[in-house]
XYZ file of C-alpha atoms in Angstrom:
678
model
C 108.150 140.695 72.239
C 105.989 138.836 71.741
C 108.598 136.287 70.849
C 109.938 137.054 73.951
C 107.440 135.500 75.727
C 107.849 132.759 73.940
C 110.969 131.593 74.414
C 110.872 132.818 78.647
C 107.938 129.746 78.709
C 109.749 127.388 76.982
C 112.272 128.141 79.267
C 110.438 127.387 82.183
C 107.722 124.651 80.837
C 110.966 122.352 78.812
C 113.831 122.962 80.487
C 113.081 123.066 83.972
C 113.601 119.453 85.355
C 114.314 120.891 88.921
C 116.223 118.729 91.514
C 113.748 119.663 93.869
C 114.329 118.877 97.502
C 113.405 115.239 97.980
C 114.434 113.613 102.134
C 117.929 114.720 103.491
C 119.177 111.700 104.335
C 122.853 111.928 105.674
C 123.730 108.445 104.377
C 127.290 108.393 105.755
C 124.996 108.553 109.874
C 122.420 106.827 108.842
C 122.470 103.007 110.633
C 121.143 101.105 107.917
C 121.286 97.124 107.619
C 124.522 95.699 106.605
C 123.004 94.097 103.303
C 124.411 90.382 101.096
C 124.145 89.918 97.704
C 120.602 88.684 98.370
C 121.342 85.738 96.014
C 118.161 83.174 94.252
C 117.636 81.091 92.568
C 114.643 79.516 91.159
C 113.972 77.476 88.031
C 111.939 79.551 85.659
C 111.396 76.077 83.633
C 112.570 73.124 83.213
C 115.276 73.764 81.094
C 116.520 77.708 82.988
C 117.944 78.199 85.544
C 117.467 81.695 86.340
C 119.982 83.504 88.751
C 119.519 86.759 90.458
C 121.538 89.169 93.227
C 121.369 92.427 94.368
C 123.183 95.677 93.338
C 124.397 97.696 96.273
C 125.285 101.401 96.786
C 128.656 100.738 98.314
C 129.810 98.398 94.626
C 131.277 101.723 92.379
C 129.162 101.743 88.581
C 131.335 99.942 86.480
C 130.979 96.785 87.963
C 130.411 93.262 86.818
C 129.890 89.791 87.293
C 130.417 86.421 87.089
C 128.568 83.841 88.134
C 129.630 80.024 89.046
C 127.985 76.729 89.193
C 129.532 74.254 90.367
C 132.907 76.098 91.154
C 132.925 76.478 86.910
C 132.440 79.705 85.685
C 129.738 79.776 83.408
C 128.822 83.117 81.960
C 131.524 84.229 79.259
C 131.732 87.582 79.715
C 131.326 90.351 82.791
C 127.866 90.863 83.015
C 127.154 94.311 83.022
C 124.174 96.591 83.140
C 121.450 94.199 84.577
C 122.458 91.258 88.012
C 120.064 88.179 86.684
C 121.398 85.323 84.458
C 119.886 82.678 82.646
C 121.357 79.115 82.687
C 120.004 76.579 80.067
C 121.588 73.812 81.995
C 118.758 70.514 81.934
C 121.339 68.626 85.210
C 118.676 67.794 87.708
C 121.209 67.355 90.643
C 121.162 70.103 92.785
C 124.025 72.942 91.696
C 125.848 75.382 93.673
C 125.342 78.570 92.446
C 128.137 81.772 93.311
C 128.299 85.324 92.798
C 130.934 87.332 92.482
C 131.727 91.198 91.633
C 133.794 92.251 89.113
C 135.949 95.642 90.200
C 138.594 96.839 87.757
C 139.629 93.162 86.131
C 139.221 91.939 89.768
C 136.529 89.232 92.076
C 136.148 90.758 95.242
C 133.342 89.237 97.241
C 131.713 86.227 96.797
C 127.871 84.597 98.084
C 126.928 81.206 97.307
C 122.694 79.772 97.415
C 122.084 76.099 96.813
C 119.059 74.569 94.382
C 117.663 72.406 95.124
C 117.437 68.908 92.887
C 113.742 69.165 92.205
C 113.123 72.819 92.978
C 109.816 74.056 92.251
C 109.498 76.458 88.441
C 109.420 80.231 90.056
C 108.995 80.171 93.676
C 111.032 79.190 97.024
C 109.168 76.465 99.173
C 109.966 77.289 102.576
C 108.107 73.909 104.944
C 105.466 75.286 108.175
C 105.013 74.722 111.178
C 100.903 74.563 111.936
C 100.091 75.368 115.310
C 97.832 73.063 116.762
C 94.217 73.446 116.248
C 91.874 74.594 119.008
C 88.558 75.175 120.802
C 86.460 78.242 122.231
C 84.195 77.837 125.067
C 81.872 77.587 123.709
C 83.013 74.147 122.000
C 83.664 75.384 118.581
C 86.939 74.280 116.886
C 89.419 76.881 115.452
C 92.279 75.769 112.981
C 94.865 78.652 112.467
C 96.379 79.790 108.839
C 99.416 81.922 108.052
C 98.703 85.520 108.083
C 100.977 88.904 107.445
C 104.399 88.450 107.537
C 107.519 91.180 107.860
C 111.345 90.072 107.419
C 114.230 90.951 109.562
C 117.676 89.477 109.321
C 118.137 88.097 112.704
C 121.399 86.325 112.787
C 123.810 89.200 111.689
C 124.777 87.220 107.586
C 123.369 90.151 105.591
C 120.087 87.921 104.796
C 116.624 88.283 105.651
C 114.393 85.340 107.358
C 111.284 85.946 107.383
C 108.756 86.139 111.134
C 105.491 85.042 110.204
C 102.190 85.401 112.181
C 99.370 83.313 113.201
C 96.022 83.866 113.237
C 93.713 81.893 114.782
C 90.354 81.141 112.039
C 87.472 83.196 114.710
C 89.808 86.196 114.760
C 87.711 89.273 114.918
C 87.703 92.387 113.778
C 87.739 94.403 117.067
C 83.338 95.632 115.906
C 83.483 92.214 116.867
C 82.669 90.232 119.528
C 83.843 87.374 120.025
C 86.721 84.785 121.552
C 89.506 84.468 119.956
C 92.682 81.469 120.118
C 95.999 82.332 120.805
C 98.505 83.698 118.165
C 101.220 82.763 116.835
C 104.647 84.427 115.625
C 106.954 82.197 113.833
C 110.758 82.842 112.151
C 112.096 81.144 109.582
C 115.197 81.093 107.575
C 114.118 80.758 103.487
C 114.683 76.631 103.887
C 112.392 76.162 106.183
C 114.631 75.937 109.479
C 111.895 76.941 111.905
C 113.920 79.466 114.575
C 111.570 79.824 117.710
C 108.036 80.256 117.847
C 106.282 83.340 120.633
C 103.364 82.458 122.026
C 100.913 85.884 122.593
C 98.637 84.252 124.592
C 94.830 84.256 125.737
C 95.603 87.924 127.072
C 96.152 89.177 123.510
C 93.633 88.917 121.546
C 93.158 88.205 117.514
C 92.150 89.893 114.372
C 94.513 92.696 112.644
C 93.731 95.726 114.833
C 95.767 94.221 117.791
C 99.060 92.956 117.060
C 101.501 95.208 114.691
C 104.629 93.812 115.130
C 108.103 96.071 114.363
C 110.654 93.285 113.013
C 114.369 95.934 112.584
C 117.558 96.012 114.307
C 117.426 98.653 116.754
C 120.278 98.553 118.643
C 122.815 98.410 114.807
C 124.212 95.412 116.528
C 124.014 93.713 112.732
C 120.197 91.632 113.819
C 116.961 92.274 113.879
C 114.642 92.077 117.072
C 110.344 92.266 117.054
C 108.969 94.478 119.400
C 105.284 93.718 119.418
C 102.343 94.274 122.519
C 102.564 91.518 125.052
C 100.341 90.735 128.164
C 99.784 87.762 131.307
C 100.480 84.889 129.337
C 102.848 85.028 127.144
C 105.228 83.086 126.286
C 108.558 83.838 124.982
C 110.857 81.640 122.509
C 112.513 80.751 125.160
C 109.770 79.153 126.296
C 109.385 81.483 129.630
C 106.543 83.613 130.725
C 105.796 87.262 130.796
C 104.206 88.156 134.122
C 100.865 85.992 135.435
C 100.867 82.377 133.435
C 97.258 81.709 135.209
C 95.665 85.141 134.191
C 92.112 84.869 132.118
C 90.929 89.580 131.418
C 88.917 87.818 128.535
C 84.870 88.922 129.225
C 82.173 87.195 128.010
C 81.479 88.849 125.132
C 85.781 87.470 124.589
C 87.529 91.780 125.288
C 89.939 92.236 127.195
C 89.171 95.252 128.711
C 90.946 94.452 132.199
C 94.501 93.789 133.365
C 98.294 94.449 132.877
C 100.010 95.330 129.093
C 103.095 95.491 128.998
C 105.393 96.578 125.545
C 108.087 94.217 125.116
C 111.542 93.516 123.067
C 112.227 90.258 121.834
C 115.376 88.621 120.282
C 115.279 87.712 116.116
C 117.558 85.298 116.297
C 116.046 83.220 119.981
C 112.433 85.105 120.103
C 113.993 85.039 123.779
C 112.400 88.198 125.993
C 114.886 90.771 126.325
C 112.776 93.893 127.769
C 110.217 94.246 128.625
C 107.968 98.029 130.332
C 104.040 98.836 130.806
C 102.562 98.944 127.007
C 101.852 103.365 127.399
C 99.459 104.797 126.952
C 96.745 102.282 129.522
C 93.620 102.017 128.811
C 92.338 104.161 131.213
C 88.559 104.772 131.074
C 87.407 102.202 128.100
C 84.977 105.222 127.473
C 87.451 108.145 126.655
C 88.881 106.315 123.493
C 84.720 106.451 121.864
C 83.074 103.605 122.863
C 82.451 101.367 125.666
C 82.895 97.396 124.800
C 85.918 98.059 123.392
C 86.298 98.717 119.730
C 88.109 102.395 119.412
C 89.884 101.250 122.986
C 92.027 98.381 120.729
C 93.222 100.211 117.705
C 96.888 100.609 117.432
C 99.446 101.570 114.794
C 103.333 101.049 114.984
C 106.106 101.713 113.041
C 109.749 102.835 112.429
C 110.749 106.104 111.961
C 114.820 107.676 112.131
C 113.205 110.515 114.142
C 117.373 111.725 114.812
C 118.132 110.839 111.265
C 120.107 109.221 112.645
C 118.680 105.827 114.785
C 115.596 103.464 114.506
C 113.678 104.370 116.371
C 110.520 101.877 117.488
C 106.828 103.990 117.905
C 103.598 102.582 119.159
C 100.179 104.041 118.627
C 96.992 103.490 119.697
C 93.634 105.730 118.725
C 92.763 107.221 116.123
C 88.545 107.437 115.299
C 88.898 109.535 118.479
C 92.040 109.935 121.274
C 95.213 110.057 119.811
C 98.316 108.941 121.705
C 101.782 108.200 119.806
C 104.802 106.649 121.874
C 108.797 106.664 120.607
C 111.003 104.899 122.538
C 114.726 103.854 122.037
C 116.118 100.421 121.955
C 119.465 100.261 123.353
C 120.703 96.652 123.646
C 119.768 96.927 127.100
C 116.913 98.655 127.773
C 113.540 100.900 125.951
C 113.989 104.809 126.469
C 110.852 106.466 125.648
C 112.097 109.532 123.465
C 108.836 110.995 123.712
C 104.806 110.687 123.394
C 102.938 112.671 120.814
C 98.848 112.890 122.991
C 95.756 114.867 120.820
C 94.019 115.176 124.879
C 96.884 117.872 125.133
C 96.557 121.110 124.674
C 96.971 122.342 121.155
C 96.439 119.337 119.990
C 92.669 118.587 119.737
C 92.787 119.136 115.928
C 94.984 116.073 115.717
C 92.130 113.582 117.435
C 89.777 111.751 114.914
C 92.852 112.029 112.077
C 94.474 108.839 111.714
C 93.834 106.087 109.150
C 94.279 101.387 109.770
C 97.419 102.752 108.696
C 100.633 104.661 107.910
C 104.085 106.109 106.465
C 107.232 106.923 107.231
C 109.610 109.471 105.719
C 111.588 112.925 105.954
C 108.815 115.090 104.581
C 110.343 118.297 105.299
C 113.741 117.569 103.977
C 115.385 117.793 107.553
C 116.827 114.718 107.539
C 114.555 113.053 110.244
C 111.307 110.539 109.753
C 108.002 111.999 109.999
C 104.588 110.136 110.410
C 101.791 109.911 108.006
C 99.293 109.227 110.522
C 96.209 109.477 108.042
C 94.932 112.836 107.715
C 97.902 114.096 110.323
C 101.848 114.207 110.687
C 103.380 113.641 113.620
C 107.340 115.401 113.305
C 109.888 114.246 114.359
C 110.440 115.599 117.497
C 107.109 114.061 118.526
C 105.049 117.737 117.662
C 102.283 118.184 115.676
C 103.528 119.128 112.492
C 99.753 119.922 110.435
C 96.600 118.216 110.646
C 94.257 118.365 107.690
C 90.987 117.355 109.531
C 89.702 115.398 106.926
C 89.391 112.169 109.150
C 90.090 108.729 108.832
C 90.116 106.768 106.459
C 91.416 102.803 104.486
C 94.308 103.028 102.489
C 97.420 106.031 101.623
C 99.784 105.920 99.672
C 102.895 108.482 99.873
C 106.013 108.572 97.000
C 106.817 111.319 94.832
C 104.035 111.501 92.542
C 105.655 114.586 90.773
C 109.484 114.442 89.885
C 108.561 118.283 88.421
C 107.810 119.133 91.905
C 109.019 119.675 95.609
C 109.206 117.098 98.234
C 106.358 113.966 98.530
C 103.085 113.559 97.948
C 100.375 111.796 99.656
C 96.848 110.221 98.350
C 94.469 109.282 100.860
C 90.748 108.439 101.036
C 88.573 109.060 103.298
C 85.784 107.253 105.000
C 83.544 110.594 106.098
C 80.622 110.451 103.074
C 82.233 113.808 102.184
C 86.108 114.647 101.536
C 86.482 111.081 99.240
C 90.108 111.151 98.074
C 93.317 113.896 98.256
C 96.167 114.532 96.870
C 98.380 116.685 99.257
C 101.892 117.940 99.855
C 102.984 115.583 102.441
C 105.019 118.496 103.992
C 102.720 120.943 104.315
C 99.442 118.835 103.696
C 97.904 121.979 101.285
C 95.172 119.782 99.353
C 96.721 119.885 95.258
C 93.604 118.585 94.207
C 90.473 116.848 95.352
C 87.775 114.403 94.116
C 84.445 114.811 97.423
C 82.144 112.104 97.111
C 79.532 111.108 99.464
C 80.652 107.495 99.542
C 82.528 106.242 102.185
C 86.012 105.843 100.374
C 87.648 102.467 101.324
C 90.092 101.608 98.618
C 92.556 104.115 96.590
C 95.504 103.276 95.290
C 98.273 104.333 93.749
C 101.106 103.200 90.811
C 103.232 104.935 87.987
C 100.666 102.447 84.956
C 100.814 104.485 82.464
C 103.723 105.822 80.119
C 101.870 108.602 78.517
C 101.833 110.278 81.631
C 104.691 111.724 83.776
C 103.963 110.374 87.009
C 102.599 108.056 89.434
C 98.822 107.429 88.072
C 95.880 107.370 90.995
C 92.879 105.837 91.599
C 90.285 104.945 94.102
C 86.793 103.922 94.581
C 85.279 107.232 93.796
C 87.583 109.169 92.071
C 85.849 109.460 88.820
C 88.457 106.611 87.148
C 92.642 107.047 86.660
C 93.540 110.039 87.360
C 96.728 112.002 86.689
C 99.040 113.675 88.777
C 96.833 117.373 87.973
C 93.551 114.793 89.026
C 93.089 114.814 85.891
C 90.652 112.215 84.006
C 92.697 109.857 82.076
C 90.487 106.938 81.705
C 86.613 107.094 83.393
C 86.462 103.675 83.749
C 90.058 101.318 84.206
C 88.779 98.314 84.449
C 91.862 97.658 87.434
C 91.987 96.361 91.167
C 92.725 98.487 93.756
C 94.558 96.864 96.709
C 98.306 96.061 95.772
C 101.153 96.839 94.127
C 104.287 95.075 93.083
C 107.219 96.067 90.460
C 108.013 92.439 88.314
C 108.035 92.174 85.051
C 110.381 94.350 84.493
C 110.062 97.440 82.601
C 109.987 100.737 84.653
C 105.974 100.587 85.156
C 104.235 98.840 88.160
C 101.918 95.743 88.210
C 98.958 95.946 89.760
C 98.918 92.941 93.046
C 95.599 91.344 93.909
C 94.315 88.413 95.351
C 96.270 85.698 93.617
C 97.837 87.558 90.860
C 99.933 89.838 89.399
C 98.232 91.923 86.012
C 99.863 94.694 84.026
C 97.530 97.889 83.274
C 97.074 98.024 79.078
C 96.065 102.023 78.655
C 94.775 100.964 75.225
C 92.906 99.106 76.649
C 91.785 100.560 80.099
C 92.165 96.742 80.791
C 94.950 94.979 83.719
C 95.753 91.939 82.028
C 97.098 88.767 84.156
C 100.856 88.319 83.441
C 101.113 85.727 86.670
C 98.383 83.975 89.282
C 98.410 81.232 91.716
C 96.476 77.855 91.858
C 94.452 78.298 94.332
C 93.118 80.746 96.911
C 95.863 82.205 98.929
C 95.356 85.084 100.062
C 94.747 86.810 103.001
C 92.483 89.538 105.299
C 89.248 89.335 103.337
C 88.368 91.733 100.688
C 92.465 93.449 101.230
C 93.029 90.609 99.547
C 97.307 90.633 100.033
C 99.247 88.359 100.413
C 101.902 87.790 103.328
C 104.376 90.195 102.186
C 105.292 92.055 99.274
C 108.754 93.836 99.207
C 112.180 92.848 97.835
C 113.255 90.947 100.227
C 116.077 89.043 97.807
C 116.970 89.202 93.969
C 117.390 92.742 92.480
C 115.649 95.682 92.041
C 112.074 93.796 92.202
C 109.543 92.884 94.379
C 109.390 89.097 95.426
C 105.209 88.071 96.425
C 105.235 85.406 100.025
C 102.564 83.944 99.669
C 100.584 80.689 101.381
C 99.824 77.641 100.403
C 95.680 76.765 101.073
C 96.604 74.674 103.940
C 98.961 76.720 105.270
C 101.532 74.344 104.470
C 103.979 75.779 102.825
C 104.598 79.695 102.237
C 105.787 79.891 98.883
C 108.273 83.002 98.454
C 108.262 84.114 94.182
C 110.269 85.351 92.248
C 110.110 87.350 89.147
C 112.434 85.243 86.094
C 111.218 88.334 83.524
C 114.595 89.590 81.717
C 115.562 93.459 82.845
C 117.206 96.038 81.035
C 118.383 97.443 84.557
C 120.386 97.589 86.693
C 119.460 99.269 89.986
C 121.160 100.063 93.833
C 118.782 97.274 95.893
C 115.675 99.179 97.211
C 115.841 98.201 100.334
C 118.952 101.168 101.587
C 116.085 103.680 100.846
C 114.298 104.277 104.143
C 110.818 105.035 103.292
C 111.574 102.535 100.810
C 112.243 99.919 103.403
C 110.384 101.272 106.352
C 107.514 100.729 104.110
C 107.980 96.923 104.409
C 108.517 96.969 108.106
C 105.345 98.598 108.696
C 102.956 96.334 105.821
C 101.768 94.295 108.434
C 100.028 97.568 109.949
C 96.843 96.483 110.055
C 94.806 96.708 106.607
C 98.107 96.254 104.253
C 99.531 98.823 102.057
C 102.425 98.083 99.162
C 105.535 99.225 99.349
C 106.866 102.803 98.093
C 109.432 104.373 98.091
C 110.983 108.321 99.326
C 112.692 109.102 95.522
C 110.554 109.042 91.910
C 110.151 105.645 90.020
C 108.807 106.431 87.020
C 108.598 105.186 83.014
C 109.712 108.856 81.989
C 113.101 108.694 84.360
C 115.380 108.564 81.381
C 113.720 111.793 80.243
C 114.814 114.779 81.761
C 114.339 117.344 78.537
C 110.507 116.505 77.351
C 111.305 119.874 75.254
C 114.018 118.821 73.112
C 114.174 121.932 71.167
C 115.515 124.685 73.527
C 115.795 128.326 72.330
C 116.679 131.277 75.338
C 117.676 134.915 74.781
C 120.799 134.889 76.679
C 124.785 134.417 76.462
C 124.207 130.618 79.427
C 121.828 127.903 80.071
C 122.259 126.165 83.177
C 120.807 121.494 82.614
C 119.127 120.977 85.583
C 118.802 116.668 85.730
C 115.889 116.782 87.478
C 114.044 114.220 89.870
C 116.049 112.365 92.181
C 119.464 111.816 90.387
C 122.547 111.161 91.679
C 124.916 112.804 89.154
C 124.738 114.257 85.889
C 126.582 115.692 83.527
C 126.280 117.165 79.967
C 128.414 117.023 77.270
C 129.176 118.498 73.721
C 131.441 117.706 70.551
C 133.280 115.365 73.399
C 133.646 117.464 75.552
C 131.935 116.219 79.076
C 131.380 119.415 81.664
C 128.668 119.732 84.545
C 128.050 123.514 84.503
C 126.856 125.780 82.344
C 126.294 125.909 78.437
C 127.474 129.323 77.832
C 128.595 130.729 74.000
C 132.038 129.958 75.006
C 130.508 126.095 74.151
C 128.552 125.583 71.500
C 128.107 129.222 68.877
C 126.039 131.923 68.885
C 122.706 131.387 66.987
C 122.808 127.264 66.488
C 120.986 124.373 67.576
C 123.817 122.347 68.783
C 123.460 118.899 70.329
C 123.889 118.280 73.479
C 124.524 115.278 74.950
C 123.603 114.507 78.702
C 124.087 111.405 81.226
C 122.367 110.627 84.143
C 123.391 108.160 86.965
C 119.903 106.937 88.407
C 120.842 104.536 91.918
C 122.991 103.338 90.277
C 121.656 103.153 86.801
C 122.899 104.927 83.791
C 120.583 106.838 81.687
C 121.138 108.865 78.629
C 119.018 111.965 76.561
C 119.865 114.405 74.625
C 118.539 117.887 73.948
C 119.388 120.997 71.754
C 119.752 124.499 72.657
C 120.104 128.073 70.404
C 122.091 130.829 72.523
C 120.295 133.626 71.031
C 121.799 137.282 72.009
């Protein structure tokens, strides 16, 4: 009987890698962007050009690629298993590169990219049109800095353009009084061509909390729109004024507490005002939002969400310290239709007041195929009702992904500013607290990334977590010397790197330090202590992420591309709704790094930690687990997917079972020894 108990423990701790329900999107119905190859070429050094492109979910797994330089194929054999190529050449003139997919020995489709003569090493340079300096009413001058950016395919060619926010140097946090210059938005192609400029006008105050800009193809026509809060005096990309051009509602302290408020949909291609309506909710009584001078009144968030599981909606939000209101809209190409409104002032919603963060997350947390909005310490269901509230209150940072590949669903790592609750790890679907690190401090930062290969799942840390934590809440390094702001996938392995200020670093689990592996000269980060680039994410090239910095003089953007070789070829993360929306919401208030709606970590290819499985019975089902696309096992060359029985392997004999799993188009091979005893 004792041996039987041991066998059962082995079965359920070693064998079970159950494929728990993750986001339940129906990808046959979900309206997503039509992506091209994202081909890009940058110089790795003066003698090597690094070529990289996207691998799409529409590509058969046996797809290979050929590369042409000025019309001549330069790869000796078709490129498989990776989506990059290093061309060692000393040709100094401009070069045209073309990538062609090969399916069943036939080339199909192509995309080209021209590497300009005298191209810089490691990045694409995007020249900017810096707005003219201005002067405050008190006579103080101000200048402009390239601030947050987003991406959208505005012309329908399958490749992204950059939508850039210009902040004046006198931008203010809501809690600070003072006048600010106008906010501008530009759209640039990657070659530096400026498509348009929008002037937000004098009645939109400048600062991180005032203008959240959503860039997404909302009507499915292949071209992205931009949705923002506007006001009297906003000038669109065609030079047309919204409302009263003469109006100026700034009070003596620089706040704007009166005058009409609008919500506008702009064309991504031209910057033209396509539709303007009243912003909801209106200010009403300023004091009803928590103070009388305009701090809590003008705290805005925004997001994109697939609320019906098919079409993207835009959700505009106001308030999170006290009253909280979310208004969801659908855009059909002609008008905005209000889908629903969630208001914490409504009866039954009182527990949702004061729960919001300076950011939010979006994803299908309950597996119904529709997106929910993780609004700090509470979550709003896809139908506009409250899903749950933890009542843990406001925080500055939040991370949502599949942390634990063996746990059902998505999880959330959050930090809190109430000098009580510290940091919490919770179930995204129910709000259940999995573990908590209480603290009497204002915990203003937390981070999450798989940085240690010795521990299953995504690691977590915060300013008051007591060290680096594993998914059980155990301290695995009490004094890690690592940043706590951003992250990116950069060097080509399955671990994540840490992005902070103008450098990327790699965590060394033996020393507990973050070692710098990439840095940019000069002070080129944004938003003070947030220390973030203009944008971080998988913008082009293979599955790894790019980083968009501004130069110190604001004359250029520089899109840095990883030139590290990698052994992996994954479908672009951009095809995952949770990941793509995390790019769209990165500009919202306090920037947060991208995170996918699936597990991604160093143990992806290790389905069975226990390699020796013994079971008392005549059959066993090997469950692939995690979020693999497909799974099969083989014994003696016979490949199958069903359960293993004594018809397949000899009774009582330890037999090696070969395993093959596919994750986002990449094949992982594993093995396990199985013994069946009757």
